[in-house]
Coordinates of C-alpha atoms in Angstrom, one line a residue:
M1 CA 139.6 195.9 88.0
V2 CA 141.9 198.7 87.1
Y3 CA 140.2 202.0 86.1
R4 CA 141.6 205.0 84.3
R5 CA 140.0 208.3 83.2
F6 CA 140.6 210.4 80.1
L7 CA 138.8 213.3 78.4
L8 CA 137.6 212.4 74.9
F9 CA 138.9 215.7 73.5
T10 CA 142.3 215.1 75.2
I11 CA 142.8 211.7 73.7
G12 CA 141.4 212.7 70.4
L13 CA 139.3 209.7 69.6
F14 CA 137.4 211.2 66.7
F15 CA 137.4 209.4 63.4
A16 CA 137.5 205.8 62.6
G17 CA 136.7 205.6 58.9
S18 CA 138.0 206.2 55.4
S19 CA 140.5 208.9 54.4
I20 CA 139.4 212.5 53.9
V21 CA 140.5 214.7 51.1
Q22 CA 137.9 215.7 48.5
A23 CA 138.8 216.5 44.9
Q24 CA 137.0 219.8 44.2
T25 CA 136.8 222.6 41.7
E26 CA 139.6 225.1 42.1
I27 CA 138.2 228.6 42.2
T28 CA 139.8 232.0 41.9
T29 CA 138.4 235.5 41.9
N30 CA 138.4 235.6 38.1
A31 CA 137.3 232.2 36.9
T32 CA 136.0 228.7 37.7
A33 CA 137.6 225.7 36.1
E34 CA 137.3 221.9 36.5
V35 CA 140.5 220.4 37.7
P36 CA 141.2 216.8 36.7
E37 CA 142.1 214.1 39.2
E38 CA 145.9 213.9 39.6
D39 CA 148.5 212.3 41.9
E40 CA 151.3 214.6 40.7
F41 CA 152.1 217.9 39.1
V42 CA 154.9 219.2 36.9
I43 CA 157.0 222.3 37.3
E44 CA 159.8 223.7 35.2
D45 CA 163.3 223.5 36.9
E46 CA 166.0 226.2 36.6
E47 CA 167.3 224.6 33.4
G48 CA 163.9 224.6 31.7
N49 CA 163.3 220.8 32.2
D50 CA 160.0 219.4 33.4
E51 CA 160.1 218.2 37.0
I52 CA 157.5 215.8 38.3
I53 CA 156.5 216.0 42.0
D54 CA 154.1 213.6 43.6
F55 CA 151.4 214.8 46.0
P56 CA 151.5 213.1 49.4
E57 CA 148.9 210.3 49.3
A58 CA 146.6 212.0 51.8
M59 CA 146.1 214.9 49.4
T60 CA 144.6 212.6 46.8
Y61 CA 142.0 211.0 49.1
D62 CA 138.2 211.3 48.7
L63 CA 136.0 213.0 51.3
D64 CA 132.7 211.4 50.2
S65 CA 132.2 208.8 52.9
L66 CA 133.8 210.7 55.8
M67 CA 130.8 212.8 56.7
A68 CA 128.6 209.7 57.1
L69 CA 130.8 208.4 59.9
Y70 CA 129.3 208.4 63.4
M71 CA 131.6 210.9 65.1
S72 CA 131.6 213.4 62.2
K73 CA 127.8 213.2 62.0
T74 CA 127.5 213.7 65.7
Y75 CA 130.1 216.4 66.5
L76 CA 130.9 218.3 63.4
Y77 CA 128.7 220.6 61.3
E78 CA 129.0 223.7 59.1
D79 CA 129.1 227.1 60.8
N80 CA 126.0 229.0 59.8
D81 CA 127.5 232.2 61.1
C82 CA 130.4 232.0 58.7
Q83 CA 129.5 232.2 55.1
M84 CA 132.0 230.2 53.2
I85 CA 132.1 231.3 49.6
D86 CA 133.8 229.3 46.9
M87 CA 136.1 232.1 45.9
N88 CA 139.8 231.8 46.6
P89 CA 141.5 235.2 46.4
T90 CA 144.9 235.3 44.7
F91 CA 147.7 237.4 46.1
D92 CA 151.1 238.6 45.0
K93 CA 154.1 236.4 45.7
E94 CA 155.3 238.9 48.2
V95 CA 152.2 238.5 50.3
Y96 CA 152.8 234.7 50.7
I97 CA 156.5 235.3 51.5
E98 CA 155.6 237.8 54.3
R99 CA 152.9 235.6 55.8
L100 CA 155.2 232.6 55.9
R101 CA 157.9 234.8 57.4
R102 CA 155.6 236.0 60.2
M103 CA 154.5 232.6 61.4
P104 CA 155.9 231.9 65.0
T105 CA 157.9 228.8 64.1
V106 CA 161.4 227.5 64.8
M107 CA 161.4 225.6 61.5
E108 CA 162.1 227.5 58.3
M109 CA 158.9 228.3 56.3
P110 CA 160.5 229.5 53.0
Y111 CA 158.6 230.4 49.8
N112 CA 159.2 228.9 46.4
E113 CA 157.1 227.8 43.4
V114 CA 156.7 224.3 44.7
V115 CA 155.3 225.6 48.1
Q116 CA 153.0 227.9 46.1
K117 CA 151.6 224.9 44.2
F118 CA 150.7 223.1 47.5
I119 CA 149.2 226.3 48.9
D120 CA 147.0 226.6 45.8
R121 CA 145.8 223.1 46.1
Y122 CA 144.8 223.4 49.8
T123 CA 143.1 226.8 49.3
G124 CA 141.6 225.8 46.0
R125 CA 140.3 222.3 45.2
L126 CA 140.8 221.1 48.8
R127 CA 139.3 224.1 50.6
H128 CA 136.3 222.1 51.9
S129 CA 138.7 219.5 53.2
V130 CA 140.6 222.2 55.0
S131 CA 137.3 223.4 56.6
Y132 CA 136.8 219.8 57.8
M133 CA 140.3 219.5 59.2
L134 CA 140.1 222.8 60.9
G135 CA 137.1 221.5 62.8
A136 CA 138.7 218.1 63.5
S137 CA 141.8 219.8 64.8
N138 CA 139.9 220.8 67.9
F139 CA 140.0 217.2 68.9
Y140 CA 143.5 216.3 67.8
M141 CA 145.8 219.3 68.3
P142 CA 145.8 219.1 72.1
I143 CA 147.1 215.5 71.9
F144 CA 149.7 216.3 69.3
E145 CA 151.0 219.3 71.2
E146 CA 151.2 217.4 74.5
A147 CA 153.2 214.6 72.9
L148 CA 155.5 217.0 71.0
E149 CA 156.1 219.0 74.2
A150 CA 157.0 215.9 76.1
Y151 CA 159.9 215.3 73.6
G152 CA 160.9 218.9 73.1
I153 CA 159.7 219.0 69.5
P154 CA 158.7 222.2 67.6
L155 CA 154.9 222.5 67.9
E156 CA 154.5 223.3 64.2
L157 CA 155.0 219.6 63.6
K158 CA 151.5 219.1 64.9
Y159 CA 150.4 219.7 61.3
L160 CA 152.4 216.7 60.0
P161 CA 149.4 214.3 60.3
I162 CA 147.5 216.7 58.0
I163 CA 149.7 215.6 55.1
E164 CA 150.2 212.1 56.4
S165 CA 146.6 211.0 57.0
A166 CA 144.3 214.1 56.6
L167 CA 143.5 213.5 60.3
N168 CA 142.0 210.1 59.9
P169 CA 143.1 207.6 62.7
S170 CA 142.2 204.6 60.6
A171 CA 143.8 205.7 57.3
V172 CA 145.8 203.0 55.6
S173 CA 148.1 203.9 52.7
R174 CA 148.8 201.9 49.6
V175 CA 151.9 200.5 51.2
G176 CA 150.3 199.7 54.6
A177 CA 151.2 202.8 56.6
T178 CA 148.4 203.2 59.2
G179 CA 146.9 205.7 61.5
L180 CA 147.1 209.5 62.0
W181 CA 150.9 209.4 61.9
Q182 CA 151.0 206.7 59.2
F183 CA 153.4 204.3 60.9
M184 CA 154.7 201.4 58.9
L185 CA 154.5 198.1 60.7
A186 CA 158.2 197.7 61.6
T187 CA 158.6 201.3 62.7
G188 CA 155.4 201.2 64.8
K189 CA 156.7 198.1 66.6
R190 CA 160.1 199.6 67.2
Y191 CA 158.3 202.4 69.1
D192 CA 156.2 200.0 71.2
L193 CA 153.0 200.2 69.2
K194 CA 151.3 196.8 69.5
V195 CA 150.2 195.3 66.2
N196 CA 148.7 191.9 65.8
T197 CA 145.7 190.4 64.1
L198 CA 143.2 191.9 66.7
V199 CA 145.0 195.0 67.9
D200 CA 146.6 197.9 66.0
E201 CA 147.8 200.6 68.2
R202 CA 149.0 202.7 65.2
R203 CA 145.3 203.7 65.1
D204 CA 145.3 204.8 68.7
P205 CA 145.6 208.7 68.6
L206 CA 147.3 209.0 72.0
K207 CA 149.8 206.1 71.8
A208 CA 150.6 206.9 68.1
S209 CA 151.2 210.6 68.9
Y210 CA 153.8 209.8 71.6
A211 CA 155.4 207.2 69.4
A212 CA 155.7 209.7 66.5
A213 CA 157.2 212.4 68.9
H214 CA 159.7 209.8 70.1
Y215 CA 160.6 208.9 66.5
L216 CA 160.9 212.6 65.4
S217 CA 163.2 213.2 68.4
D218 CA 165.4 210.3 67.4
L219 CA 165.6 211.5 63.8
Y220 CA 166.7 215.0 64.9
K221 CA 169.5 213.4 66.9
V222 CA 170.7 211.9 63.6
F223 CA 170.2 214.9 61.2
G224 CA 170.1 218.0 63.4
D225 CA 167.8 219.7 60.9
W226 CA 164.0 219.6 61.1
N227 CA 163.4 219.7 57.3
L228 CA 165.6 216.7 57.0
V229 CA 163.8 215.1 59.9
I230 CA 160.4 215.3 58.3
A231 CA 161.8 214.2 54.9
A232 CA 163.3 211.2 56.7
Y233 CA 159.9 210.6 58.3
N234 CA 158.4 210.3 54.8
C235 CA 161.0 208.2 53.0
G236 CA 163.3 206.8 55.7
P237 CA 166.6 207.9 57.1
N238 CA 168.6 205.6 54.8
T239 CA 167.1 207.4 51.7
I240 CA 168.1 210.8 53.2
N241 CA 171.6 209.6 53.9
K242 CA 172.0 208.4 50.2
A243 CA 170.7 211.8 49.0
I244 CA 173.3 213.6 51.3
H245 CA 176.1 211.5 49.8
R246 CA 175.0 212.1 46.3
A247 CA 174.9 215.9 47.0
N248 CA 178.5 215.8 48.2
G249 CA 177.7 215.9 51.9
E250 CA 175.2 218.7 51.8
K251 CA 172.8 218.6 54.7
D252 CA 170.3 221.2 53.5
Y253 CA 167.0 219.8 52.3
W254 CA 166.8 222.3 49.4
K255 CA 170.4 221.3 48.4
I256 CA 169.7 217.5 48.3
Y257 CA 166.2 218.1 46.8
P258 CA 167.1 216.8 43.3
Y259 CA 168.3 213.5 44.8
L260 CA 165.1 212.7 46.7
P261 CA 162.1 210.5 45.6
K262 CA 159.3 212.4 43.8
E263 CA 156.9 212.3 46.8
T264 CA 159.6 213.4 49.3
R265 CA 160.4 216.4 47.0
G266 CA 156.9 217.5 47.6
Y267 CA 156.7 216.5 51.3
V268 CA 158.4 219.5 53.0
P269 CA 156.6 222.0 50.6
A270 CA 153.3 220.3 51.5
F271 CA 154.2 220.6 55.2
I272 CA 154.9 224.3 54.8
A273 CA 151.6 224.7 52.9
A274 CA 149.7 222.9 55.6
N275 CA 151.1 225.3 58.2
Y276 CA 150.2 228.2 56.0
V277 CA 146.6 227.2 55.3
M278 CA 145.9 226.2 59.0
T279 CA 147.1 229.7 59.9
Y280 CA 145.7 231.9 57.1
Y281 CA 142.5 230.0 56.1
G282 CA 140.4 233.1 56.8
E283 CA 142.3 235.1 54.1
H284 CA 141.2 232.5 51.6
N285 CA 137.5 232.5 52.6
I286 CA 137.6 229.1 54.3
C287 CA 135.4 228.7 57.3
P288 CA 136.2 226.0 59.9
M289 CA 133.5 223.5 60.6
T290 CA 132.0 224.0 64.1
T291 CA 133.0 221.4 66.7
R292 CA 130.8 220.3 69.5
L293 CA 133.1 218.6 72.1
P294 CA 131.9 215.1 73.0
S295 CA 131.3 214.2 76.6
Q296 CA 134.1 212.8 78.8
T297 CA 135.2 209.2 78.5
D298 CA 136.7 206.7 80.8
T299 CA 139.0 203.8 80.1
V300 CA 138.2 200.5 81.8
I301 CA 140.7 197.7 81.8
V302 CA 139.3 194.3 80.8
K303 CA 140.9 191.0 81.7
K304 CA 138.8 188.7 79.6
N305 CA 138.1 188.5 75.8
V306 CA 135.2 190.7 75.0
H307 CA 133.5 191.7 71.7
L308 CA 132.4 195.3 71.3
Q309 CA 128.9 194.0 70.3
Q310 CA 128.6 192.4 73.7
V311 CA 129.2 195.8 75.4
A312 CA 127.0 197.7 72.9
E313 CA 124.0 195.4 73.6
I314 CA 124.2 195.1 77.3
C315 CA 125.1 198.8 78.0
N316 CA 122.9 200.1 75.2
I317 CA 125.6 202.0 73.4
D318 CA 125.7 202.6 69.7
I319 CA 128.3 200.0 68.2
E320 CA 129.5 202.7 65.8
Q321 CA 130.3 205.0 68.7
L322 CA 132.3 202.2 70.4
R323 CA 134.2 201.5 67.3
A324 CA 135.0 205.2 66.9
L325 CA 136.2 205.4 70.6
N326 CA 138.3 202.2 70.1
P327 CA 139.8 202.3 66.6
E328 CA 142.7 200.1 67.6
Y329 CA 140.6 197.0 67.8
R330 CA 140.6 195.7 64.2
H331 CA 137.9 193.1 64.4
D332 CA 135.8 194.5 67.3
I333 CA 137.4 192.0 69.7
I334 CA 139.4 193.0 72.8
P335 CA 141.7 190.1 73.6
G336 CA 141.8 190.8 77.4
E337 CA 142.9 187.2 78.2
S338 CA 146.2 187.8 76.4
E339 CA 147.0 190.9 78.4
E340 CA 145.3 193.7 80.2
L341 CA 143.7 196.0 77.6
G342 CA 141.4 199.0 77.9
I343 CA 138.0 199.8 76.4
R344 CA 137.0 203.5 76.2
L345 CA 133.4 204.3 77.1
P346 CA 131.3 207.4 77.5
I347 CA 131.7 208.4 81.1
T348 CA 128.0 207.9 81.7
E349 CA 128.2 204.3 80.8
V350 CA 131.2 203.3 82.9
G351 CA 129.2 202.5 86.0
K352 CA 126.8 200.3 84.0
F353 CA 129.8 198.4 82.5
I354 CA 131.2 197.8 86.0
D355 CA 127.9 196.7 87.4
M356 CA 127.1 194.3 84.5
E357 CA 130.6 193.1 83.7
D358 CA 129.8 189.4 84.1
S359 CA 126.7 189.7 82.0
I360 CA 128.7 191.4 79.3
Y361 CA 131.3 188.7 79.2
S362 CA 128.7 185.9 78.9
H363 CA 126.2 187.6 76.5
R364 CA 126.3 185.9 73.1
A365 CA 129.9 184.7 73.9
D366 CA 129.5 181.5 71.9
E367 CA 128.2 183.4 68.9
L368 CA 130.6 186.4 68.9
L369 CA 133.8 184.8 70.3
T370 CA 134.0 181.7 68.1
K371 CA 137.6 180.7 68.4
R372 CA 137.5 177.2 69.9
A373 CA 139.9 176.0 72.6
I374 CA 139.2 172.3 72.1
V375 CA 138.0 170.4 69.0
A376 CA 137.1 166.8 68.4
V377 CA 138.7 165.0 65.5
N378 CA 136.5 163.1 63.0
E379 CA 138.0 159.6 63.1
E380 CA 135.6 157.9 60.6
T381 CA 137.2 156.0 57.7
P382 CA 136.4 158.0 54.5
S383 CA 134.9 156.2 51.5
Y384 CA 136.0 157.2 48.0
S385 CA 134.0 156.9 44.8
R386 CA 135.4 155.5 41.6
N387 CA 135.1 159.0 40.1
T388 CA 137.4 160.6 42.6
R389 CA 140.4 160.9 40.2
T390 CA 138.2 162.3 37.4
S391 CA 136.7 164.8 39.8
V392 CA 140.2 165.9 41.0
R393 CA 141.4 166.2 37.4
N394 CA 138.4 168.3 36.4
S395 CA 138.8 170.5 39.4
K396 CA 142.5 171.2 38.5
N397 CA 141.5 171.9 34.9
A398 CA 138.8 174.4 36.1
R399 CA 141.4 176.1 38.4
N400 CA 143.9 176.4 35.5
K401 CA 141.2 177.9 33.3
R402 CA 140.3 180.5 36.0
S403 CA 144.0 181.3 36.4
R404 CA 144.4 182.0 32.7
T405 CA 141.2 184.1 32.7
S406 CA 142.3 186.2 35.7
S407 CA 145.7 186.9 34.2
R408 CA 144.0 188.9 31.4
G409 CA 142.6 191.4 33.8
Q410 CA 140.6 191.8 37.0
S411 CA 137.3 193.3 37.7
V412 CA 135.2 193.7 40.9
T413 CA 131.5 194.3 41.5
I414 CA 130.8 197.6 43.1
K415 CA 129.1 197.2 46.5
Q416 CA 126.5 199.5 47.9
G417 CA 128.1 202.6 49.5
Q418 CA 131.6 202.0 48.1
T419 CA 133.6 204.9 46.7
L420 CA 136.3 205.0 44.1
S421 CA 139.0 205.9 46.7
E422 CA 138.0 202.9 48.9
I423 CA 138.2 200.5 45.9
A424 CA 141.5 202.1 44.9
R425 CA 143.1 201.6 48.3
K426 CA 141.9 198.0 48.5
H427 CA 143.4 197.0 45.2
G428 CA 146.6 199.0 45.5
T429 CA 145.9 201.6 42.8
T430 CA 144.7 205.2 42.6
V431 CA 141.4 206.9 41.8
A432 CA 142.9 208.5 38.7
K433 CA 144.0 205.1 37.3
L434 CA 140.6 203.6 38.0
K435 CA 138.9 206.5 36.2
K436 CA 141.2 206.1 33.2
L437 CA 140.8 202.3 33.0
N438 CA 137.0 202.5 33.2
G439 CA 136.4 205.7 31.3
I440 CA 134.8 207.4 34.3
K441 CA 134.6 211.2 34.2
G442 CA 133.1 212.1 37.5
N443 CA 133.1 210.5 41.0
N444 CA 129.8 208.7 40.8
I445 CA 129.8 204.9 40.6
Q446 CA 126.8 202.5 40.7
A447 CA 126.4 199.5 43.0
G448 CA 126.1 196.2 41.1
K449 CA 128.2 197.3 38.1
K450 CA 131.6 195.8 37.2
L451 CA 134.7 197.9 37.7
K452 CA 138.1 197.1 36.2
V453 CA 140.9 197.4 38.7
K454 CA 143.8 196.0 36.7

């Protein structure tokens, strides 16, 4: 058996649930106003025309289900010594300019109206999400910094996952980007992240962080400008090259800005705003959630197929804790017979796993590991009734009828504990569209009710 040791706070195995940004009321020193759900905002360009800018998807996620997750319930809580008041002070433009200028960064952190819009969103309606991410950053930032340092990347890029995934290792976007760094399938595999039916290393905080640092380093070799690098990280290098050509060869993000997709136009400003709010949160009356560091963990290499439930029951470990420590295993199965893979365990349970390894592999194996190696073929001669053709014809008619019915619209039945954001992601839509389609004003939905999704 091969045996490796890590610290839990070093590898950042913290969240394994749904995405984490909450739509809240935007509050200023003068007034309180309800802010509607939105995926974009409009500003006026220099010629007086309306310009639509998309929010990065992680800035539209819902926080509702996150605090019910095992790791957040166990290790994060509000700081009673810091009284977080829902009052976001407003400042003159010059104050924001000076604060951005003072930040110790290699990358430019300039101010403009678009940057201000993103700062307002983070410090206003997303202020409680910022509180949450400040707490979670105690787990993740050491990993990000270590990976970025290994590739000589500016450390301010450690805040890129805030706008990519809102610090959720299991986040999945509408287009399938996955994990803290939101790798698409092809890009993840290009940077040696294993993805198959059972394993998705895009969800592994440590491996994904090193893959992201490697990718960012490669992009810098192409563009030589960090703003263009993170824009390319969002929309792909080919899209950036097209924008450069359309801008007559300009290689300044703010010069090619009009030729970028709507979301990418907001991506660099959102990144600047994330750096701002993670630095100056105190000036906006935002209190970080308090973090209690988990105990150390060890990684044990397994050479047989094993289900997390087998480990949980024999070692008496909470299955939710195991899932949180091992978010890369998509169906709770570690396919150790395919290749040597690791399972992360609390350090106190490693000895028990080693001592009882054979018992773990055999425990409920026929029930939990159900993929058969050999099957018998039924060689009996089938008997057909006279009504077979009629039954087949009626079956086809029923299918055609269902097909015609489904083409007119699609509804789902709300399950217990589901949220609008979870349903939206599953069906490739947005919370705002679901609300409009169903006439929903708030965020509350009732289990058992039908919800239109198309």
